[in-house]
Amino acid sequence: MPSDADIEQAAAALRAGKLVAFPTETVYGLGADATNGSAVAQVYAAKGRPAFNPLITHVPDAGHAFALGRFSADARKLAEAFWPGPLSLVVPRAENCPVALLASAGLDSIAIRVP
């Protein structure tokens, strides 16, 4: 279990535009501040991931997710039933979504997860 100091160190790295490794309920992830386009580009570069392959944006709770995308009634039901948990939902981006377009490979949709 990470200590408070470990969490603060990771948060500082994210604020500085650096990458962090983190566990989810299924795998370890490589993450960055999704609102920082250059940090998102570092994720693609580190993973050797093609820019046409969108990333999943992890958020702390459904409220944060609902601010990033336009959720249909069915998508909301799924989110409320299975989050937090190993479910990613792909929804249209909200009009003022701050997530870098590169994170969603320039698409009008966004993949969101609440681990």
mmCIF file of C-alpha atoms in Angstrom:
data_model
loop_
_atom_site.group_PDB
_atom_site.id
_atom_site.type_symbol
_atom_site.label_atom_id
_atom_site.label_comp_id
_atom_site.label_asym_id
_atom_site.label_seq_id
_atom_site.Cartn_x
_atom_site.Cartn_y
_atom_site.Cartn_z
ATOM 1 C CA MET A 1 0.000 0.000 0.000
ATOM 2 C CA PRO A 2 1.479 3.385 -0.926
ATOM 3 C CA SER A 3 2.202 5.816 1.870
ATOM 4 C CA ASP A 4 0.932 9.393 1.959
ATOM 5 C CA ALA A 5 4.440 10.495 0.952
ATOM 6 C CA ASP A 6 4.371 8.146 -2.052
ATOM 7 C CA ILE A 7 1.015 9.546 -3.141
ATOM 8 C CA GLU A 8 2.230 13.131 -2.772
ATOM 9 C CA GLN A 9 5.358 12.299 -4.789
ATOM 10 C CA ALA A 10 3.213 10.839 -7.582
ATOM 11 C CA ALA A 11 0.881 13.853 -7.490
ATOM 12 C CA ALA A 12 3.846 16.221 -7.733
ATOM 13 C CA ALA A 13 5.175 14.268 -10.715
ATOM 14 C CA LEU A 14 1.788 14.528 -12.445
ATOM 15 C CA ARG A 15 1.600 18.278 -11.782
ATOM 16 C CA ALA A 16 5.103 18.591 -13.286
ATOM 17 C CA GLY A 17 4.004 16.842 -16.494
ATOM 18 C CA LYS A 18 5.795 13.587 -15.714
ATOM 19 C CA LEU A 19 4.580 10.006 -15.977
ATOM 20 C CA VAL A 20 3.637 7.708 -13.110
ATOM 21 C CA ALA A 21 2.945 3.985 -12.838
ATOM 22 C CA PHE A 22 -0.119 3.017 -10.835
ATOM 23 C CA PRO A 23 -2.107 -0.118 -10.040
ATOM 24 C CA THR A 24 -5.706 -0.579 -11.103
ATOM 25 C CA GLU A 25 -7.940 -3.475 -10.161
ATOM 26 C CA THR A 26 -6.787 -5.412 -13.241
ATOM 27 C CA VAL A 27 -3.319 -4.227 -14.378
ATOM 28 C CA TYR A 28 -0.651 -1.624 -13.738
ATOM 29 C CA GLY A 29 -1.077 1.534 -15.768
ATOM 30 C CA LEU A 30 1.217 4.260 -17.024
ATOM 31 C CA GLY A 31 -0.410 7.601 -16.481
ATOM 32 C CA ALA A 32 -0.084 11.326 -16.906
ATOM 33 C CA ASP A 33 -2.191 14.427 -16.401
ATOM 34 C CA ALA A 34 -4.817 13.898 -19.112
ATOM 35 C CA THR A 35 -5.287 17.657 -19.488
ATOM 36 C CA ASN A 36 -1.604 18.141 -20.384
ATOM 37 C CA GLY A 37 -1.100 17.355 -24.072
ATOM 38 C CA SER A 38 2.682 17.027 -23.836
ATOM 39 C CA ALA A 39 2.370 14.654 -20.867
ATOM 40 C CA VAL A 40 -0.172 12.569 -22.808
ATOM 41 C CA ALA A 41 2.270 12.473 -25.741
ATOM 42 C CA GLN A 42 4.899 11.041 -23.361
ATOM 43 C CA VAL A 43 2.535 8.153 -22.535
ATOM 44 C CA TYR A 44 2.147 7.344 -26.227
ATOM 45 C CA ALA A 45 5.923 7.534 -26.734
ATOM 46 C CA ALA A 46 6.790 5.417 -23.682
ATOM 47 C CA LYS A 47 4.320 2.711 -24.669
ATOM 48 C CA GLY A 48 5.110 2.841 -28.382
ATOM 49 C CA ARG A 49 1.374 3.333 -28.833
ATOM 50 C CA PRO A 50 0.075 4.615 -32.170
ATOM 51 C CA ALA A 51 -1.603 8.027 -31.929
ATOM 52 C CA PHE A 52 -4.814 6.621 -33.446
ATOM 53 C CA ASN A 53 -5.297 4.307 -30.422
ATOM 54 C CA PRO A 54 -7.118 6.265 -27.665
ATOM 55 C CA LEU A 55 -6.173 6.118 -24.003
ATOM 56 C CA ILE A 56 -8.547 5.608 -21.080
ATOM 57 C CA THR A 57 -8.979 8.583 -18.757
ATOM 58 C CA HIS A 58 -9.102 7.512 -15.094
ATOM 59 C CA VAL A 59 -11.054 9.738 -12.707
ATOM 60 C CA PRO A 60 -11.786 9.475 -8.969
ATOM 61 C CA ASP A 61 -15.574 9.219 -9.147
ATOM 62 C CA ALA A 62 -18.637 9.279 -11.381
ATOM 63 C CA GLY A 63 -19.175 13.001 -10.809
ATOM 64 C CA HIS A 64 -15.823 13.772 -12.418
ATOM 65 C CA ALA A 65 -16.626 11.392 -15.270
ATOM 66 C CA PHE A 66 -20.022 12.989 -15.912
ATOM 67 C CA ALA A 67 -18.279 16.374 -16.306
ATOM 68 C CA LEU A 68 -16.012 15.019 -19.075
ATOM 69 C CA GLY A 69 -18.558 13.268 -21.270
ATOM 70 C CA ARG A 70 -22.176 13.227 -22.360
ATOM 71 C CA PHE A 71 -23.643 10.109 -20.764
ATOM 72 C CA SER A 72 -26.849 8.596 -22.082
ATOM 73 C CA ALA A 73 -29.323 7.235 -19.547
ATOM 74 C CA ASP A 74 -28.018 3.713 -20.204
ATOM 75 C CA ALA A 75 -24.376 4.790 -19.787
ATOM 76 C CA ARG A 76 -25.262 6.476 -16.480
ATOM 77 C CA LYS A 77 -26.944 3.299 -15.254
ATOM 78 C CA LEU A 78 -23.841 1.275 -16.119
ATOM 79 C CA ALA A 79 -21.574 3.799 -14.388
ATOM 80 C CA GLU A 80 -23.711 3.851 -11.266
ATOM 81 C CA ALA A 81 -23.898 0.045 -11.168
ATOM 82 C CA PHE A 82 -20.250 -0.819 -11.862
ATOM 83 C CA TRP A 83 -18.071 2.125 -10.757
ATOM 84 C CA PRO A 84 -15.713 1.993 -9.090
ATOM 85 C CA GLY A 85 -14.598 -1.077 -10.930
ATOM 86 C CA PRO A 86 -13.086 -2.564 -14.088
ATOM 87 C CA LEU A 87 -15.473 -0.912 -16.561
ATOM 88 C CA SER A 88 -14.470 1.671 -19.156
ATOM 89 C CA LEU A 89 -17.247 3.598 -20.870
ATOM 90 C CA VAL A 90 -16.828 5.371 -24.197
ATOM 91 C CA VAL A 91 -19.098 8.394 -24.468
ATOM 92 C CA PRO A 92 -19.188 11.601 -26.534
ATOM 93 C CA ARG A 93 -16.850 14.260 -25.144
ATOM 94 C CA ALA A 94 -18.502 17.087 -23.215
ATOM 95 C CA GLU A 95 -18.357 20.422 -25.009
ATOM 96 C CA ASN A 96 -15.778 21.888 -22.613
ATOM 97 C CA CYS A 97 -13.922 18.661 -21.834
ATOM 98 C CA PRO A 98 -10.433 19.653 -20.617
ATOM 99 C CA VAL A 99 -8.851 16.297 -21.505
ATOM 100 C CA ALA A 100 -6.238 16.662 -24.260
ATOM 101 C CA LEU A 101 -7.569 15.630 -27.671
ATOM 102 C CA LEU A 102 -4.541 13.377 -28.115
ATOM 103 C CA ALA A 103 -5.747 11.250 -25.182
ATOM 104 C CA SER A 104 -8.807 10.324 -27.225
ATOM 105 C CA ALA A 105 -6.841 10.122 -30.484
ATOM 106 C CA GLY A 106 -8.611 13.230 -31.791
ATOM 107 C CA LEU A 107 -12.002 11.519 -31.658
ATOM 108 C CA ASP A 108 -15.240 13.151 -30.513
ATOM 109 C CA SER A 109 -15.543 10.467 -27.839
ATOM 110 C CA ILE A 110 -13.697 9.777 -24.612
ATOM 111 C CA ALA A 111 -13.012 6.525 -22.754
ATOM 112 C CA ILE A 112 -13.500 6.971 -19.012
ATOM 113 C CA ARG A 113 -12.979 4.686 -16.044
ATOM 114 C CA VAL A 114 -13.373 4.970 -12.277
ATOM 115 C CA PRO A 115 -10.979 2.323 -10.903
#
